[in-house]
Tab-separated table of C-alpha atoms in Angstrom:
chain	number	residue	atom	x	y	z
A	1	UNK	CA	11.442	-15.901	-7.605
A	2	UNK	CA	12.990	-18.586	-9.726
A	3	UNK	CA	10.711	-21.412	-10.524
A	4	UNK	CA	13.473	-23.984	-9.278
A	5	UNK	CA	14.586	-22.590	-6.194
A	6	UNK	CA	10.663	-22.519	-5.492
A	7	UNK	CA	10.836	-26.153	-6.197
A	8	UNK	CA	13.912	-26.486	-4.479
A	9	UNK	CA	12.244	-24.437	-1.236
A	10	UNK	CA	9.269	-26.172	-1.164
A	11	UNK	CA	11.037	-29.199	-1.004
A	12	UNK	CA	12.423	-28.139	2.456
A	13	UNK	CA	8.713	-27.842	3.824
A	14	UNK	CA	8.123	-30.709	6.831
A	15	UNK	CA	5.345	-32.597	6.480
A	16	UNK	CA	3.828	-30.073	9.785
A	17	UNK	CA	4.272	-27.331	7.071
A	18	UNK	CA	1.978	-28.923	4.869
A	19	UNK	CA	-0.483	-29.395	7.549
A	20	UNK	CA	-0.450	-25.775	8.754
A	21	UNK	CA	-0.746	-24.664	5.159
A	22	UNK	CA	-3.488	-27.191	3.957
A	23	UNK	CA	-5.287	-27.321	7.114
A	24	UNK	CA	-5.657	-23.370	6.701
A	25	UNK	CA	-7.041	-23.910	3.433
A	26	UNK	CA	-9.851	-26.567	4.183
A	27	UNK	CA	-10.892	-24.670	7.605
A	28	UNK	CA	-11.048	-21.218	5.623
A	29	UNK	CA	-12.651	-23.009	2.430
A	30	UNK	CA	-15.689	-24.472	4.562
A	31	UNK	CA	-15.937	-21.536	6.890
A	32	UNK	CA	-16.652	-19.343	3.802
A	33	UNK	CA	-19.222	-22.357	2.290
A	34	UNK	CA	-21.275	-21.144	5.365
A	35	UNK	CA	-19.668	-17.941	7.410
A	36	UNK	CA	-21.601	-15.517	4.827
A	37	UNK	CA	-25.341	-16.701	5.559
A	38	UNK	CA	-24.729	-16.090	9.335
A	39	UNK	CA	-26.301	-13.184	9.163
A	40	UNK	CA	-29.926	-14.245	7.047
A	41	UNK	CA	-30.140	-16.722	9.711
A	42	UNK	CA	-29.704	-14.019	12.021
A	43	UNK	CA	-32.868	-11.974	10.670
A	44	UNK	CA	-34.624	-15.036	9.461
A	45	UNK	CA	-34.664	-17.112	12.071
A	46	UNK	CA	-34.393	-15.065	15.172
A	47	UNK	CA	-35.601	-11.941	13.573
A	48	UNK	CA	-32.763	-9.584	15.213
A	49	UNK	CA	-32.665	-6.331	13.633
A	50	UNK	CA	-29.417	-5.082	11.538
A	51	UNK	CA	-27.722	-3.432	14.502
A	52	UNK	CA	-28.140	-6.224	16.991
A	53	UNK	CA	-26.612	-8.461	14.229
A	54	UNK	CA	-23.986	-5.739	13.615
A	55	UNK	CA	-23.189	-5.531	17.616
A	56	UNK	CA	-22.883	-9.460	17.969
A	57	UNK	CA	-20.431	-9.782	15.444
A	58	UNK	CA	-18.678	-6.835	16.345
A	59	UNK	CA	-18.650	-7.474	19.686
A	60	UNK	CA	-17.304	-11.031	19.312
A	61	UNK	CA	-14.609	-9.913	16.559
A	62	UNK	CA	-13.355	-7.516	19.256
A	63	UNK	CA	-13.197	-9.918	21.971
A	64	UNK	CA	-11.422	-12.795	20.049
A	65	UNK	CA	-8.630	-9.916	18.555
A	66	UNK	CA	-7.855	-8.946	22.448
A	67	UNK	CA	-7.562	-12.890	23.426
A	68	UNK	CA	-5.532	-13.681	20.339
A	69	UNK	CA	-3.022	-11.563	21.757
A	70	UNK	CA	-2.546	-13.249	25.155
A	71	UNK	CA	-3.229	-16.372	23.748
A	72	UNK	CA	0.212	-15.650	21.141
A	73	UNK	CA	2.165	-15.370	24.731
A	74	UNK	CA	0.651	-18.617	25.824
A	75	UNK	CA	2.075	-20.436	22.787
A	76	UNK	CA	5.523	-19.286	24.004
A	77	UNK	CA	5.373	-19.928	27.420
A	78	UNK	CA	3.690	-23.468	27.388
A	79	UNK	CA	4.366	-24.776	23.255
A	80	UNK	CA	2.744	-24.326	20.481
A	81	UNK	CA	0.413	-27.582	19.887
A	82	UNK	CA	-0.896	-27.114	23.573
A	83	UNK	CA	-2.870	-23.792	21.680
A	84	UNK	CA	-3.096	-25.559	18.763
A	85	UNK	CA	-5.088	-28.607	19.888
A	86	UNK	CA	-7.401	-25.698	22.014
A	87	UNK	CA	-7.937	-24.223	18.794
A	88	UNK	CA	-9.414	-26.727	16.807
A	89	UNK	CA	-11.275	-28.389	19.625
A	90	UNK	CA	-12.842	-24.985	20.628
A	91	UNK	CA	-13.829	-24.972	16.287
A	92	UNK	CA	-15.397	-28.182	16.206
A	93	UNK	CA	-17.357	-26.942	19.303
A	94	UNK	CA	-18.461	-24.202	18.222
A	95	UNK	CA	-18.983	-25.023	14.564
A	96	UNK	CA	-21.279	-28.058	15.793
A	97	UNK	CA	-23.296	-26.352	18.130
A	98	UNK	CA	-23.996	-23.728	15.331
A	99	UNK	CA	-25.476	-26.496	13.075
A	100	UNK	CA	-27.551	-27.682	16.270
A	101	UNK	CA	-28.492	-24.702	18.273
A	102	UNK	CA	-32.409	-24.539	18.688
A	103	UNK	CA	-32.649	-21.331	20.788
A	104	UNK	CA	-31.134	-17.846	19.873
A	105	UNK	CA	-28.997	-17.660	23.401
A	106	UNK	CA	-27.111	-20.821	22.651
A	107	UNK	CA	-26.876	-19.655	18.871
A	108	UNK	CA	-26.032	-16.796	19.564
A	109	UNK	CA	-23.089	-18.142	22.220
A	110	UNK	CA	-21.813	-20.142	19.344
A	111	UNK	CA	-21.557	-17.210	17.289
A	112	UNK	CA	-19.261	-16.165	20.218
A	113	UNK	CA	-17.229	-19.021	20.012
A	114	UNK	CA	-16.694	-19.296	16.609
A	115	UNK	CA	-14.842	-16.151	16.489
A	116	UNK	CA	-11.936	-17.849	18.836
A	117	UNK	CA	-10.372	-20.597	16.940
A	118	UNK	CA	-9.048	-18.116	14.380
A	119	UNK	CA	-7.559	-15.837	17.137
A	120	UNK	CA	-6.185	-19.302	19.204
A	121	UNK	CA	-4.705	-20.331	15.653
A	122	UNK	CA	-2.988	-17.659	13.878
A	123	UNK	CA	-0.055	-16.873	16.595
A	124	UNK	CA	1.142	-20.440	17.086
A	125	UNK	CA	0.336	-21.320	13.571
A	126	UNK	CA	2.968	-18.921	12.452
A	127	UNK	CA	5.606	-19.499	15.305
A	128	UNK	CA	5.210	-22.862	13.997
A	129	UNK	CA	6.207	-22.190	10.639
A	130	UNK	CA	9.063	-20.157	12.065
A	131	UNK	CA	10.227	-22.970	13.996
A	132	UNK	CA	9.882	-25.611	11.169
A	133	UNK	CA	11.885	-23.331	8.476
A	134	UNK	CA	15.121	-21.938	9.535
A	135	UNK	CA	15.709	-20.454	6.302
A	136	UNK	CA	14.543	-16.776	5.785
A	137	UNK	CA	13.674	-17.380	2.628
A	138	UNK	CA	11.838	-20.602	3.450
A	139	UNK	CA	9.787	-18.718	5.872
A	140	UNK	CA	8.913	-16.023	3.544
A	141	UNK	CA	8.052	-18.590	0.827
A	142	UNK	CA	5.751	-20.586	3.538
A	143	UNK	CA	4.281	-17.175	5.008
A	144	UNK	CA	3.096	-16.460	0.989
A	145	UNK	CA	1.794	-19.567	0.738
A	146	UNK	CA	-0.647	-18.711	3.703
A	147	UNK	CA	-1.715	-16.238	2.702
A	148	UNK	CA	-2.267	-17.713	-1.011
A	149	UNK	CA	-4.033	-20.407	0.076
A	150	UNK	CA	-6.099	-18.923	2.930
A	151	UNK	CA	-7.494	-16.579	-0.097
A	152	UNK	CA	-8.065	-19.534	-2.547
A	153	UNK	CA	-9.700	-21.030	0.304
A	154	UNK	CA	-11.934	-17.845	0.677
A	155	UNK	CA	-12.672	-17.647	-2.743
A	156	UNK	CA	-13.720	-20.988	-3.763
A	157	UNK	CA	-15.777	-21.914	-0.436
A	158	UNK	CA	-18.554	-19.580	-1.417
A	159	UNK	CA	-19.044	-21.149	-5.570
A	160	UNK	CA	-18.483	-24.929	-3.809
A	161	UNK	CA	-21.229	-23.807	-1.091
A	162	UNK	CA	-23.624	-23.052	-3.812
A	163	UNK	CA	-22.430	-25.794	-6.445
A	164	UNK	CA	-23.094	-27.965	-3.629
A	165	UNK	CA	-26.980	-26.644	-2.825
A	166	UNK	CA	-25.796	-24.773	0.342
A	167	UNK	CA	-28.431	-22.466	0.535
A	168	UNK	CA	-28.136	-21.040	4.478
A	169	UNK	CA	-29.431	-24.205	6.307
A	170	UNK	CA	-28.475	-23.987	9.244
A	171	UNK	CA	-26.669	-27.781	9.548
A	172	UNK	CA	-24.177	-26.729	7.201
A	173	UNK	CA	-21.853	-25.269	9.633
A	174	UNK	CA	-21.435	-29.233	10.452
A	175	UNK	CA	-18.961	-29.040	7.804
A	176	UNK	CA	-16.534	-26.368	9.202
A	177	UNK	CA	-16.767	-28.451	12.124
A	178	UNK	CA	-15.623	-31.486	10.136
A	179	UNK	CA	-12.851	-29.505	8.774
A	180	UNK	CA	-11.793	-28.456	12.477
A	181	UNK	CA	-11.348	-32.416	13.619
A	182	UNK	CA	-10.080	-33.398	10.229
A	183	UNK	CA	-7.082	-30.320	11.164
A	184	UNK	CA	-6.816	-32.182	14.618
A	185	UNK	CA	-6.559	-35.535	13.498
A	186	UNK	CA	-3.335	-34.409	11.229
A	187	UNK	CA	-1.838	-32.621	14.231
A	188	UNK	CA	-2.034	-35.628	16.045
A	189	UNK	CA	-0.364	-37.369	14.108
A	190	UNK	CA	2.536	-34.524	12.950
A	191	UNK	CA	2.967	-34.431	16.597
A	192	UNK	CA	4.168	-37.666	17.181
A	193	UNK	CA	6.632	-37.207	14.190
A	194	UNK	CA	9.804	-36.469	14.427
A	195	UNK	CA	9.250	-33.015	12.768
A	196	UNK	CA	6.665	-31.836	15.128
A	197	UNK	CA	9.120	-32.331	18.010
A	198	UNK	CA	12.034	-30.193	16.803
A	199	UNK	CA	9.386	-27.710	16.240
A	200	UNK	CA	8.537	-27.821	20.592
A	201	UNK	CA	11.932	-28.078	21.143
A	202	UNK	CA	12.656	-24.855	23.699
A	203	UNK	CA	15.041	-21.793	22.927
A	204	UNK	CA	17.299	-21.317	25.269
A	205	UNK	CA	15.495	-17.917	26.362
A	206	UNK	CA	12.880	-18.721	28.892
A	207	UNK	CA	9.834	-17.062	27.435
A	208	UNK	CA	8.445	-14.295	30.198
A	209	UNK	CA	4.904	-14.259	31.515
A	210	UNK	CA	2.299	-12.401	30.274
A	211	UNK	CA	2.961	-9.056	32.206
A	212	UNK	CA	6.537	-8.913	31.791
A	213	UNK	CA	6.137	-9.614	28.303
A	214	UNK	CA	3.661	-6.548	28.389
A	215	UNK	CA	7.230	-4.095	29.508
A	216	UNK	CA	9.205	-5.429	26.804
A	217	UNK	CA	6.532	-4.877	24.511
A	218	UNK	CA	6.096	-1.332	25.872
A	219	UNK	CA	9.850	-1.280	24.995
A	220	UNK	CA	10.011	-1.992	21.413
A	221	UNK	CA	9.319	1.084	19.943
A	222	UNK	CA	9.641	0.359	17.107
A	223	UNK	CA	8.042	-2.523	16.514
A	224	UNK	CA	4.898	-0.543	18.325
A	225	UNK	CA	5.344	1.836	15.288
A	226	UNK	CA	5.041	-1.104	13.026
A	227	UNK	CA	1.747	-2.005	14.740
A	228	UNK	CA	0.590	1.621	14.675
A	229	UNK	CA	0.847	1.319	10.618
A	230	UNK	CA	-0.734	-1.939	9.799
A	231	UNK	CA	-3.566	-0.861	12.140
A	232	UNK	CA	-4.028	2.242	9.983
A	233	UNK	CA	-3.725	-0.063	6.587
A	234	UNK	CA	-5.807	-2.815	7.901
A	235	UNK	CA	-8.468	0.213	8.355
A	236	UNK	CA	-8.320	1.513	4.998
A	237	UNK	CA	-8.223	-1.829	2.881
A	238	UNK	CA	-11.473	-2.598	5.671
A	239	UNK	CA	-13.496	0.483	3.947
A	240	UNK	CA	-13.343	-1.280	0.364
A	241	UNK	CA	-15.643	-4.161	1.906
A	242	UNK	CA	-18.233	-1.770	4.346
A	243	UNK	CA	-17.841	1.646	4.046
A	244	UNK	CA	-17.122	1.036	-0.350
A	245	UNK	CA	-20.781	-0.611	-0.502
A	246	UNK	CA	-22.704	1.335	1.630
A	247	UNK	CA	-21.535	4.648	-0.531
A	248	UNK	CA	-22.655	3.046	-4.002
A	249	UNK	CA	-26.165	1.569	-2.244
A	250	UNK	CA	-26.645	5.439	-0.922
A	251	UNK	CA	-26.062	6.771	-4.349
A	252	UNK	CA	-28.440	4.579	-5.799
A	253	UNK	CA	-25.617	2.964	-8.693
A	254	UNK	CA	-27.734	1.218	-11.620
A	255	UNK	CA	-26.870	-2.675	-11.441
A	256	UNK	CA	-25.410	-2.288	-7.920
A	257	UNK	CA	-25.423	-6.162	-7.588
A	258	UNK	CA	-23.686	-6.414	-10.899
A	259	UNK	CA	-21.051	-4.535	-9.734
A	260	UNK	CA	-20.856	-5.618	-6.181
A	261	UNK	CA	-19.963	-9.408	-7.547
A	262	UNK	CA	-17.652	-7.513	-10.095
A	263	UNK	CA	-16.279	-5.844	-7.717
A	264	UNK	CA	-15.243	-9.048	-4.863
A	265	UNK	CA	-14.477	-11.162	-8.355
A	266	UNK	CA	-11.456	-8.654	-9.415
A	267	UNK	CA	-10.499	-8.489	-5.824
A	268	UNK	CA	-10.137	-12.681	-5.346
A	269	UNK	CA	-8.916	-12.745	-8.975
A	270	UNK	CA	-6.077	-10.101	-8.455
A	271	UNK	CA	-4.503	-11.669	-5.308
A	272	UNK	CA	-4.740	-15.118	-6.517
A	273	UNK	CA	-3.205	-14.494	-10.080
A	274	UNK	CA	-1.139	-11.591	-9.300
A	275	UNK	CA	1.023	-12.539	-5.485
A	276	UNK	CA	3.258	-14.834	-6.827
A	277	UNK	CA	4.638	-12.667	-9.962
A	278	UNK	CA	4.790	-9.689	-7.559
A	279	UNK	CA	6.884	-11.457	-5.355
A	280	UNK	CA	8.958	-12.776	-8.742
A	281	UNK	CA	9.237	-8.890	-9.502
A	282	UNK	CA	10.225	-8.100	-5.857
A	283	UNK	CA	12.241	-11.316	-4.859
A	284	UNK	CA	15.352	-8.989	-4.577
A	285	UNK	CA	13.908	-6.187	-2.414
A	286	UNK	CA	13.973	-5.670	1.093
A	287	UNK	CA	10.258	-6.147	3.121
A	288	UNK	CA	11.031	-2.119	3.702
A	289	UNK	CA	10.859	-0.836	0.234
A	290	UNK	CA	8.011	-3.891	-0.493
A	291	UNK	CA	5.824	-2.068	2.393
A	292	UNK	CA	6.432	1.055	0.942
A	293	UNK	CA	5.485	0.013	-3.088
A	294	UNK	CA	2.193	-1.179	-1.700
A	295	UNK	CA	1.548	1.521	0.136
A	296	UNK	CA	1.811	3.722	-2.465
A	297	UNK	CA	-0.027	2.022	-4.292
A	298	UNK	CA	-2.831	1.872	-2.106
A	299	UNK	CA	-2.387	5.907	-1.934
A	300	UNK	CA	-3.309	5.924	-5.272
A	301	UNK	CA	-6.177	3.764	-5.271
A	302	UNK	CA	-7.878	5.981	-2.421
A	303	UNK	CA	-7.171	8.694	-4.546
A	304	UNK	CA	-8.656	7.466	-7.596
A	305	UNK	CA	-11.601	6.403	-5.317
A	306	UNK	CA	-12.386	9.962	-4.144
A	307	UNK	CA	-12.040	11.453	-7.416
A	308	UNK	CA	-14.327	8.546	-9.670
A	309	UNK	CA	-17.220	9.571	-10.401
A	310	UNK	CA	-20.431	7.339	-8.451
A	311	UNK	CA	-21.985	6.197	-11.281
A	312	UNK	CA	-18.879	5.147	-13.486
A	313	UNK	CA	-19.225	1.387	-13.459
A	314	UNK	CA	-15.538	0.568	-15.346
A	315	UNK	CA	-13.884	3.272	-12.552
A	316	UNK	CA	-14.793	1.243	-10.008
A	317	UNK	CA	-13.261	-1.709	-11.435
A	318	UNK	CA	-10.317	-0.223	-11.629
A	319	UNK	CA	-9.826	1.210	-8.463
A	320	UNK	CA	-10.657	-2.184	-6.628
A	321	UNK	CA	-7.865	-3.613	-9.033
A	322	UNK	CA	-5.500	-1.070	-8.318
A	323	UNK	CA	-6.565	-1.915	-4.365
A	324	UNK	CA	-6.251	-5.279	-4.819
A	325	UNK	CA	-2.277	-5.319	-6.158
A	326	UNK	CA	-1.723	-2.923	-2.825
A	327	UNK	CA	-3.484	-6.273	-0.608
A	328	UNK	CA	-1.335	-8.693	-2.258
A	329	UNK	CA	2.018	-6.569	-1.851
A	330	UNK	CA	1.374	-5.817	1.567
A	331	UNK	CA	-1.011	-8.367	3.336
A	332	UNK	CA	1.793	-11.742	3.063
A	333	UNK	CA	4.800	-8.942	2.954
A	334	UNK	CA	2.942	-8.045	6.536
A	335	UNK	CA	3.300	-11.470	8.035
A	336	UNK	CA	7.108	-11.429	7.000
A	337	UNK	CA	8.153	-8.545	8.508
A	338	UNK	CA	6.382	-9.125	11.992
A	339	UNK	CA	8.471	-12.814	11.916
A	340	UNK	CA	11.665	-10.798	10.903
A	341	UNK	CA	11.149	-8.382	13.929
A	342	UNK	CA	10.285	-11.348	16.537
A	343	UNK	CA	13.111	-12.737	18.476
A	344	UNK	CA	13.279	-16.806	17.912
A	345	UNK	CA	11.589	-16.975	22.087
A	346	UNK	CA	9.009	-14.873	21.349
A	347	UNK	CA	7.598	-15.334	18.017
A	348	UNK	CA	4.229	-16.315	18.746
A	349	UNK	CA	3.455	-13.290	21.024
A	350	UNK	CA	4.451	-11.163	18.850
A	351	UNK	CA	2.531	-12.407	16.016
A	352	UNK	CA	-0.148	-12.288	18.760
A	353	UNK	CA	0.563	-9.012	19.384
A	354	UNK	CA	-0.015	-8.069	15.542
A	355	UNK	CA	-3.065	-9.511	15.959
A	356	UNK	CA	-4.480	-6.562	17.297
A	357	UNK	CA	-4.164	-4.739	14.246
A	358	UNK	CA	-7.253	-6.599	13.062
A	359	UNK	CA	-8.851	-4.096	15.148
A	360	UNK	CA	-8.405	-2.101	12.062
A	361	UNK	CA	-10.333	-4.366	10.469
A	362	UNK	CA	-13.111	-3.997	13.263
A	363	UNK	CA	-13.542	-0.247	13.690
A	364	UNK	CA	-13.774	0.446	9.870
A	365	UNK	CA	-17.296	0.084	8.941
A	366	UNK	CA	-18.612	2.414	12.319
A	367	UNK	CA	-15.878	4.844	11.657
A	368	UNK	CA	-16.477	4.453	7.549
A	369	UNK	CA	-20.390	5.253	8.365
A	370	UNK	CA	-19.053	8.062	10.365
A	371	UNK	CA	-17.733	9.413	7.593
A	372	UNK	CA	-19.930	9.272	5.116
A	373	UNK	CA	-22.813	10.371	7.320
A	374	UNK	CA	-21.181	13.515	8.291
A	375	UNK	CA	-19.705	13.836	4.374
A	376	UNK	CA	-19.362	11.826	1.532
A	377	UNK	CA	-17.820	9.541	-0.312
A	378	UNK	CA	-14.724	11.594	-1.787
A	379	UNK	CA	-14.594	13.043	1.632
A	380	UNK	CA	-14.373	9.004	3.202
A	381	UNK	CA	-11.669	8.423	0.361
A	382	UNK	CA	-9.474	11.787	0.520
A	383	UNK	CA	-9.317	11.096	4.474
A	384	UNK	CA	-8.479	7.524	3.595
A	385	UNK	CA	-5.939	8.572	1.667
A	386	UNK	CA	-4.334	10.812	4.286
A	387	UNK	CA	-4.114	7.748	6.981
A	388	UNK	CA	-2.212	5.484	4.282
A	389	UNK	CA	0.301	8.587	3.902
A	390	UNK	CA	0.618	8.479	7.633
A	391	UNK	CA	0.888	4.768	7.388
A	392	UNK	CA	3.619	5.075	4.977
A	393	UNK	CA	5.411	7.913	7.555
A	394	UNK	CA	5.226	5.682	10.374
A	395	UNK	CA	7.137	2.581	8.558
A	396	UNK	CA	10.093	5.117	7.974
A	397	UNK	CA	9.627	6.419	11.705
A	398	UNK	CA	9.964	2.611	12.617
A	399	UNK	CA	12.813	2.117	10.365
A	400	UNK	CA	14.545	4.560	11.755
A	401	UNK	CA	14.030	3.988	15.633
A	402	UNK	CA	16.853	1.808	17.162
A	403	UNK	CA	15.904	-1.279	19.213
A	404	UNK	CA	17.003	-3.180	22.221
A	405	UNK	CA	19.183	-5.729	20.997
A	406	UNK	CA	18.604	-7.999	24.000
A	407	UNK	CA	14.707	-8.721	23.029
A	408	UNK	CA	14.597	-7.496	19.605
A	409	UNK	CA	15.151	-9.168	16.135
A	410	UNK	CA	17.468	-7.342	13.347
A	411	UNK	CA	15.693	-5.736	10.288
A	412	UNK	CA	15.492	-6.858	7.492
């Protein structure tokens, strides 16, 4: 896209779009300054073994996915900040007992809790944005931008965290916690704007409850196809940070750590450089043929996966990169087509409904270890490949299948 109508668009951002957009950032920033030494505490301090670890996490990414989806119909029914304010209360919560747990039950309960804000968050967050920019091409711009920054965010918390002499004490989680009332503090005060209240303002659908939103969602066809695919790509791009790693520690690769932090270095790099001038190149297309480019794309990087040799360091490097242009099609491209497909009543449970395809995200590394316990590697990447063909099949399918004009939003 043009460099002034991106000017020009971001000048049509509220000041509530800046806080949804920032307050993503610092929250994602700090959670990744402590998020990845959960685990060493884990073993260290409470000396739980790999698989209890493994099932807490699990467990609690499950459980926050299936609430994230009620929680999106919530937003509708009763307004957005309502879920909102929940959200960042539950994170300062959580985040503080984490730095102050003594005893592994409570610790481990604030693991639990931790998982939720995210899941309370996303669905309203979005609607939000939807609300706030009645512009398609606003939206799209601000949807990007999420995405953008939520990876900058995830990117630079971990080389702050050790600039900073965050080595895995425990009290650092004080500062995700910070982050959490800093985000409610500007919601506070976005909510008494003027902004904030044309953004609660209600359609003039009533939004149904939770079980009658359940038949129309049984309904949409369509958009259940939709879900069906990102599921199946969430799972795939999921097997590049488990199932990826665990191959090359199996096979033994000289300078695996080298090539690990090569490896998450080209993926960060790619996204952050390369989003924008993909969207440049794309600005023109529809989110159809922009799902189906990265898809492709990600065919081929499964591909080149299964067929690169183990021990050739460069391959490796270029197959992440090649997976890493797919992410940065498809991931923001993702958001915009679920807020394309939601009716204006219903946006937030529908982006809580997407939510579930996280569940991708959750089943990968069993399913991954499946897989390469029963095979290999090439065998984990040609079956990989397969599912983003039938990912691929499925967005046509879901082009294709009419909807009910009543409760459904026009494609775009």
């Amino acid at each position: 896209m043009d460099r002034g109508n991106v000017i020009a668009q971001l000048g049509n951002f509220t000041p509530l779009v800046w806080v949804m957009l920032l307050g993503n950032f610092f929250v994602r920033a700090t959670y990744y300054m402590v998020w990845p030494f959960l685990s060493v505490l884990l073993y260290q301090k409470y000396d739980l073994s790999a698989t209890e670890v493994g099932l807490l996490l699990t467990t609690s990414a499950v459980v926050s996915v299936l609430f994230g989806f009620y929680t999106g119909n919530l937003a509708d029914r009763y307004g957005r900040f309502k879920l909102l304010y929940v959200a960042v209360l539950v994170g300062v919560f959580a985040f503080s007992a984490l730095a102050f747990a003594d005893s592994l039950w409570s610790f481990c309960f604030a693991v639990f809790l931790a998982t939720m804000p995210r899941s309370l968050w996303d669905a309203p967050s979005k609607a939000v944005l939807s609300d706030e920019l009645k512009d398609d091409k606003d939206r799209e711009l601000a949807l990007h931008m999420l995405y953008f920054l939520v990876n900058v965010g995830a990117a630079l918390g971990p080389l702050y965290g050790l600039w900073a002499g965050l080595n895995g004490e425990q009290f650092s989680f004080i500062y995700t916690a910070i982050s959490y009332l800093g985000l409610c503090i500007a919601l506070l005060l976005m909510h008494r704007s003027r902004a904030a209240n044309i953004a609660e303002v209600s359609s003039s659908a009533t939004p149904p409850n939770f079980f009658s939103w359940l038949g129309i969602l049984k309904k949409d066809t369509a958009f259940l196809l939709v879900l069906a695919a990102n599921l199946l790509i969430y799972f795939v791009f999921a097997q590049g940070d488990s199932s990826l790693i665990q191959y090359l520690a199996r096979a033994e690769v000289p300078e695996l750590a080298t090539l690990v932090s090569l490896l998450i270095v080209t993926n960060s790099a790619v996204i952050v450089l390369f989003q924008f001038p993909l969207l440049h190149v794309m600005r023109h297309w529809s989110i159809q043929t922009r799902l189906y480019c990265g898809g492709a794309i990600l065919v081929v990087s499964q591909i080149l996966m299964a067929l690169n040799p183990v021990d050739y360091f460069t391959g490796w490097i270029v197959c992440v990169f090649v997976l890493s242009v797919s992410e940065a099609i498809l991931f923001s491209n993702i958001n915009v087509h679920i807020d394309r497909l939601a009716p204006e009543h219903l946006k937030a449970s529908y982006f809580g409904a997407a939510g579930l395809c996280s569940l991708g995200f959750a089943l990968a590394p069993l399913l991954g270890g499946v897989l390469l316990d029963v095979g290999s590697g090439p065998v984990l990447f040609i079956v990989t490949s397969v599912i983003s063909m039938a990912a691929l099949l499925i967005y046509h399918i879901a082009q294709s299948t009419p909807r009910n004009h009543t409760t459904c939003a026009i494609h775009s």
